[in-house]
CSV table of C-alpha atoms in Angstrom, one decimal:
chain,number,residue,atom,x,y,z
A,669,ALA,CA,0.0,0.0,0.0
A,670,GLN,CA,1.1,3.5,-0.7
A,671,SER,CA,1.8,5.6,2.4
A,672,VAL,CA,3.9,8.4,3.8
A,673,SER,CA,5.1,8.4,7.4
A,674,GLN,CA,6.2,11.5,9.2
A,675,HIS,CA,7.8,10.6,12.5
A,676,ASN,CA,7.5,13.8,14.4
A,677,HIS,CA,4.1,15.3,14.9
A,678,HIS,CA,5.3,18.2,16.9
A,679,VAL,CA,8.8,19.8,17.0
A,680,ILE,CA,9.9,22.7,19.2
A,681,LEU,CA,13.2,24.5,18.5
A,682,SER,CA,15.0,27.6,19.5
A,683,GLU,CA,16.1,30.0,16.7
A,684,ALA,CA,19.4,29.1,15.1
A,685,ALA,CA,18.9,25.4,15.9
A,686,SER,CA,19.2,22.9,13.2
A,687,LEU,CA,16.2,21.1,11.9
A,688,GLU,CA,15.6,17.7,10.4
A,689,LEU,CA,12.1,16.3,9.8
A,690,GLY,CA,11.8,12.7,9.0
A,691,CYS,CA,9.7,11.3,6.1
A,692,ASN,CA,9.5,7.7,5.0
A,693,TYR,CA,7.4,6.4,2.2
A,694,SER,CA,6.0,3.3,0.6
A,695,TYR,CA,5.2,3.7,-3.1
A,696,GLY,CA,5.2,1.5,-6.1
A,697,GLY,CA,6.6,2.7,-9.4
A,698,THR,CA,8.6,5.9,-10.1
A,699,VAL,CA,8.4,8.1,-7.1
A,700,ASN,CA,8.2,11.8,-7.0
A,701,LEU,CA,8.6,13.4,-3.6
A,702,PHE,CA,7.5,16.7,-2.2
A,703,TRP,CA,7.6,18.8,0.9
A,704,TYR,CA,4.9,21.4,1.4
A,705,VAL,CA,4.7,24.0,4.1
A,706,GLN,CA,1.6,25.7,5.6
A,707,TYR,CA,2.2,28.9,7.5
A,708,PRO,CA,-0.4,29.9,10.0
A,709,GLY,CA,-3.5,31.1,8.2
A,710,GLN,CA,-2.1,30.5,4.7
A,711,HIS,CA,-2.3,28.0,1.9
A,712,LEU,CA,-0.1,25.0,1.4
A,713,GLN,CA,2.9,26.0,-0.5
A,714,LEU,CA,5.5,23.9,-2.3
A,715,LEU,CA,8.8,24.0,-0.4
A,716,LEU,CA,10.8,21.6,-2.7
A,717,LYS,CA,10.4,18.6,-4.8
A,718,TYR,CA,12.4,15.7,-6.2
A,719,PHE,CA,11.6,14.2,-9.6
A,720,SER,CA,15.0,12.8,-10.7
A,721,GLY,CA,18.7,13.6,-10.8
A,722,ASP,CA,20.7,14.9,-7.8
A,723,PRO,CA,19.1,13.3,-4.7
A,724,LEU,CA,20.0,16.4,-2.6
A,725,VAL,CA,17.4,19.0,-3.6
A,726,LYS,CA,17.4,22.6,-2.4
A,727,GLY,CA,14.2,24.5,-1.9
A,728,ILE,CA,13.1,27.9,-0.9
A,729,LYS,CA,14.1,29.7,2.3
A,730,GLY,CA,17.2,27.6,2.9
A,731,PHE,CA,15.5,24.2,3.1
A,732,GLU,CA,16.9,21.1,1.5
A,733,ALA,CA,16.0,17.5,1.4
A,734,GLU,CA,17.8,14.3,0.6
A,735,PHE,CA,16.3,11.4,-1.2
A,736,ILE,CA,17.8,8.1,0.0
A,737,LYS,CA,16.3,5.4,-2.1
A,738,SER,CA,17.7,2.5,0.0
A,739,LYS,CA,16.0,3.9,3.1
A,740,PHE,CA,12.8,5.1,1.3
A,741,SER,CA,13.4,8.4,3.0
A,742,PHE,CA,13.1,12.0,2.0
A,743,ASN,CA,14.1,14.0,5.1
A,744,LEU,CA,13.8,17.8,5.3
A,745,ARG,CA,16.7,19.8,6.7
A,746,LYS,CA,17.6,23.4,7.5
A,747,PRO,CA,20.9,24.3,9.2
A,748,SER,CA,19.6,27.2,11.2
A,749,VAL,CA,15.8,27.8,11.7
A,750,GLN,CA,14.2,31.2,12.2
A,751,TRP,CA,11.1,32.2,14.1
A,752,SER,CA,9.4,32.7,10.7
A,753,ASP,CA,9.8,29.0,9.9
A,754,THR,CA,7.0,28.2,12.4
A,755,ALA,CA,4.5,26.3,10.3
A,756,GLU,CA,3.2,22.9,9.5
A,757,TYR,CA,5.3,20.8,7.1
A,758,PHE,CA,3.9,18.0,5.0
A,759,CYS,CA,5.8,15.3,3.1
A,760,ALA,CA,4.0,13.9,0.0
A,761,VAL,CA,4.7,11.3,-2.6
A,762,GLY,CA,3.1,10.8,-5.9
A,763,GLY,CA,3.4,10.2,-9.6
A,764,GLY,CA,4.3,13.7,-10.7
A,765,TYR,CA,1.8,16.3,-9.6
A,766,ASN,CA,-1.1,13.9,-9.8
A,767,LYS,CA,-2.5,11.9,-7.0
A,768,LEU,CA,-0.4,13.0,-4.0
A,769,ILE,CA,-0.3,11.0,-0.8
A,770,PHE,CA,0.4,13.1,2.2
A,771,GLY,CA,1.9,12.4,5.5
A,772,ALA,CA,0.1,13.5,8.7
A,773,GLY,CA,2.2,16.7,9.0
A,774,THR,CA,4.7,18.0,11.5
A,775,ARG,CA,4.0,21.2,13.4
A,776,LEU,CA,7.2,23.2,13.9
A,777,ALA,CA,7.3,25.9,16.6
A,778,VAL,CA,10.4,28.0,16.7
A,779,HIS,CA,11.0,30.2,19.8
A,780,PRO,CA,13.0,33.4,19.6
B,406,GLY,CA,2.4,33.4,-8.2
B,407,ALA,CA,-0.7,31.4,-9.0
B,408,VAL,CA,-3.6,31.6,-6.6
B,409,VAL,CA,-6.4,29.2,-5.8
B,410,SER,CA,-9.3,30.7,-4.0
B,411,GLN,CA,-11.5,28.4,-1.8
B,412,HIS,CA,-14.8,29.5,-0.3
B,413,PRO,CA,-16.2,29.4,2.3
B,414,SER,CA,-13.4,29.1,4.7
B,415,ARG,CA,-15.7,28.0,7.5
B,416,VAL,CA,-19.3,26.7,7.4
B,417,ILE,CA,-21.6,25.4,10.1
B,418,CYS,CA,-24.7,23.6,9.0
B,419,LYS,CA,-27.5,21.5,10.4
B,420,SER,CA,-27.6,17.7,9.8
B,421,GLY,CA,-29.4,16.8,6.7
B,422,THR,CA,-28.6,20.0,4.7
B,423,SER,CA,-26.3,20.3,1.8
B,424,VAL,CA,-23.2,22.5,1.6
B,425,LYS,CA,-21.3,23.7,-1.5
B,426,ILE,CA,-17.6,24.5,-1.5
B,427,GLU,CA,-16.1,26.4,-4.3
B,428,CYS,CA,-12.5,26.2,-5.6
B,429,ARG,CA,-11.4,28.7,-8.2
B,430,SER,CA,-8.0,29.2,-10.0
B,431,LEU,CA,-7.7,32.9,-10.2
B,432,ASP,CA,-4.9,33.5,-12.8
B,433,PHE,CA,-4.5,30.2,-14.6
B,434,GLN,CA,-6.6,27.5,-16.2
B,435,ALA,CA,-6.8,24.3,-14.2
B,436,THR,CA,-7.8,21.3,-16.3
B,437,THR,CA,-7.5,19.2,-13.2
B,438,MET,CA,-8.4,19.9,-9.6
B,439,PHE,CA,-8.2,17.6,-6.6
B,440,TRP,CA,-10.3,17.5,-3.5
B,441,TYR,CA,-8.8,16.4,-0.2
B,442,ARG,CA,-10.2,15.8,3.3
B,443,GLN,CA,-8.2,16.2,6.5
B,444,PHE,CA,-9.1,14.9,9.9
B,445,PRO,CA,-7.4,16.4,12.9
B,446,LYS,CA,-3.8,15.2,13.3
B,447,GLN,CA,-4.1,13.1,10.2
B,448,SER,CA,-3.0,13.2,6.6
B,449,LEU,CA,-4.7,15.0,3.7
B,450,MET,CA,-6.7,12.2,2.1
B,451,LEU,CA,-7.4,12.5,-1.6
B,452,MET,CA,-11.2,12.2,-2.2
B,453,ALA,CA,-11.5,12.7,-5.9
B,454,THR,CA,-9.9,14.0,-9.0
B,455,SER,CA,-11.9,16.5,-11.0
B,456,ASN,CA,-11.4,17.0,-14.7
B,457,GLU,CA,-13.0,19.9,-16.6
B,458,GLY,CA,-15.9,18.7,-18.6
B,459,SER,CA,-16.0,15.2,-17.4
B,460,LYS,CA,-17.0,13.2,-14.4
B,461,ALA,CA,-14.9,13.2,-11.4
B,462,THR,CA,-12.8,10.2,-10.4
B,463,TYR,CA,-13.4,9.1,-6.8
B,464,GLU,CA,-11.0,7.3,-4.6
B,465,GLN,CA,-12.0,4.1,-3.1
B,466,GLY,CA,-14.3,4.5,-0.2
B,467,VAL,CA,-15.5,7.9,-1.1
B,468,GLU,CA,-19.3,8.1,-1.8
B,469,LYS,CA,-19.8,9.9,-5.1
B,470,ASP,CA,-23.5,10.4,-4.4
B,471,LYS,CA,-22.7,12.1,-1.1
B,472,PHE,CA,-19.7,14.2,-2.3
B,473,LEU,CA,-20.9,15.7,-5.6
B,474,ILE,CA,-18.1,17.3,-7.7
B,475,ASN,CA,-18.7,19.6,-10.6
B,476,HIS,CA,-15.9,21.0,-12.8
B,477,ALA,CA,-17.9,23.0,-15.3
B,478,SER,CA,-15.1,25.4,-16.3
B,479,LEU,CA,-11.4,25.6,-16.4
B,480,THR,CA,-11.3,27.8,-13.4
B,481,LEU,CA,-14.0,26.5,-11.1
B,482,SER,CA,-14.7,23.2,-9.3
B,483,THR,CA,-17.3,22.7,-6.7
B,484,LEU,CA,-17.7,20.1,-4.0
B,485,THR,CA,-21.2,19.6,-2.6
B,486,VAL,CA,-21.6,17.6,0.6
B,487,THR,CA,-25.2,16.4,0.3
B,488,SER,CA,-27.4,15.5,3.3
B,489,ALA,CA,-24.5,16.3,5.7
B,490,HIS,CA,-24.0,14.3,8.8
B,491,PRO,CA,-21.8,15.1,11.9
B,492,GLU,CA,-19.3,12.6,10.7
B,493,ASP,CA,-18.8,14.7,7.6
B,494,SER,CA,-17.3,17.4,9.7
B,495,SER,CA,-13.8,17.9,8.5
B,496,PHE,CA,-11.4,20.2,6.8
B,497,TYR,CA,-11.7,20.1,3.0
B,498,ILE,CA,-8.9,21.4,0.8
B,499,CYS,CA,-8.8,21.7,-3.0
B,500,SER,CA,-5.8,22.0,-5.3
B,501,ALA,CA,-5.5,22.9,-8.9
B,502,ARG,CA,-2.9,21.9,-11.4
B,503,ASP,CA,-1.4,24.6,-13.5
B,504,GLY,CA,-0.6,23.2,-16.9
B,505,ARG,CA,1.9,26.0,-17.6
B,506,GLU,CA,4.4,25.1,-14.9
B,507,ARG,CA,4.9,21.4,-15.5
B,508,GLY,CA,1.6,20.7,-13.8
B,509,LYS,CA,2.5,22.3,-10.5
B,510,LEU,CA,-0.1,22.1,-7.9
B,511,PHE,CA,-1.5,25.1,-6.0
B,512,PHE,CA,-3.7,24.7,-2.9
B,513,GLY,CA,-6.8,26.5,-1.6
B,514,SER,CA,-6.9,27.7,2.0
B,515,GLY,CA,-9.3,25.0,3.0
B,516,THR,CA,-12.9,24.9,4.3
B,517,GLN,CA,-13.7,23.8,7.9
B,518,LEU,CA,-17.1,22.1,7.8
B,519,SER,CA,-18.9,21.6,11.0
B,520,VAL,CA,-22.2,19.6,10.9
B,521,LEU,CA,-24.4,20.0,14.0
């Protein structure tokens, strides 16, 4: 069965701390991976995506994610978080931008 | 950037009534729109894929007679929850695929439905 698992439901960090959010997936066929972010009161926005090529992908606002095929993982990282990174983060997998399967989300709270 | 407008953002209705949720792509044509449902602390679950001018494709377990989807134009899809029950209370989100940007998805802001 196709599924996405996000290990941390709630993460609390201080500013300048490093961030890593875990994402593991189960998916048959060619996999495309996404991280979406939802800031308080706003729409879901694409943070970064992996379709093919370099497994280390860089997204907006200093975020990056690494696709490790052998581990079925696509963890999101940022070396130094800011208060403005407070949001909910969703990992998703799908065939292109078609039927995406989302993880349950991780709420990140960054304290000044 | 591209914007998807979803209305209403919140609706409270009585059990047995029907509720319509609109999803509009404001500055692009969306041949395909998707409807998701999210329960608290759970994933967004895809309900159906809506293609302009044709019948929606529903995911397994989603009642098509209860969740009516209409995609009459390239910028508008509607989801109607018919004869709503308290268990239909949930957060509904639409997304629209922009054909110009390699099919990039843009999401609406969601609709919180509460059925009393």
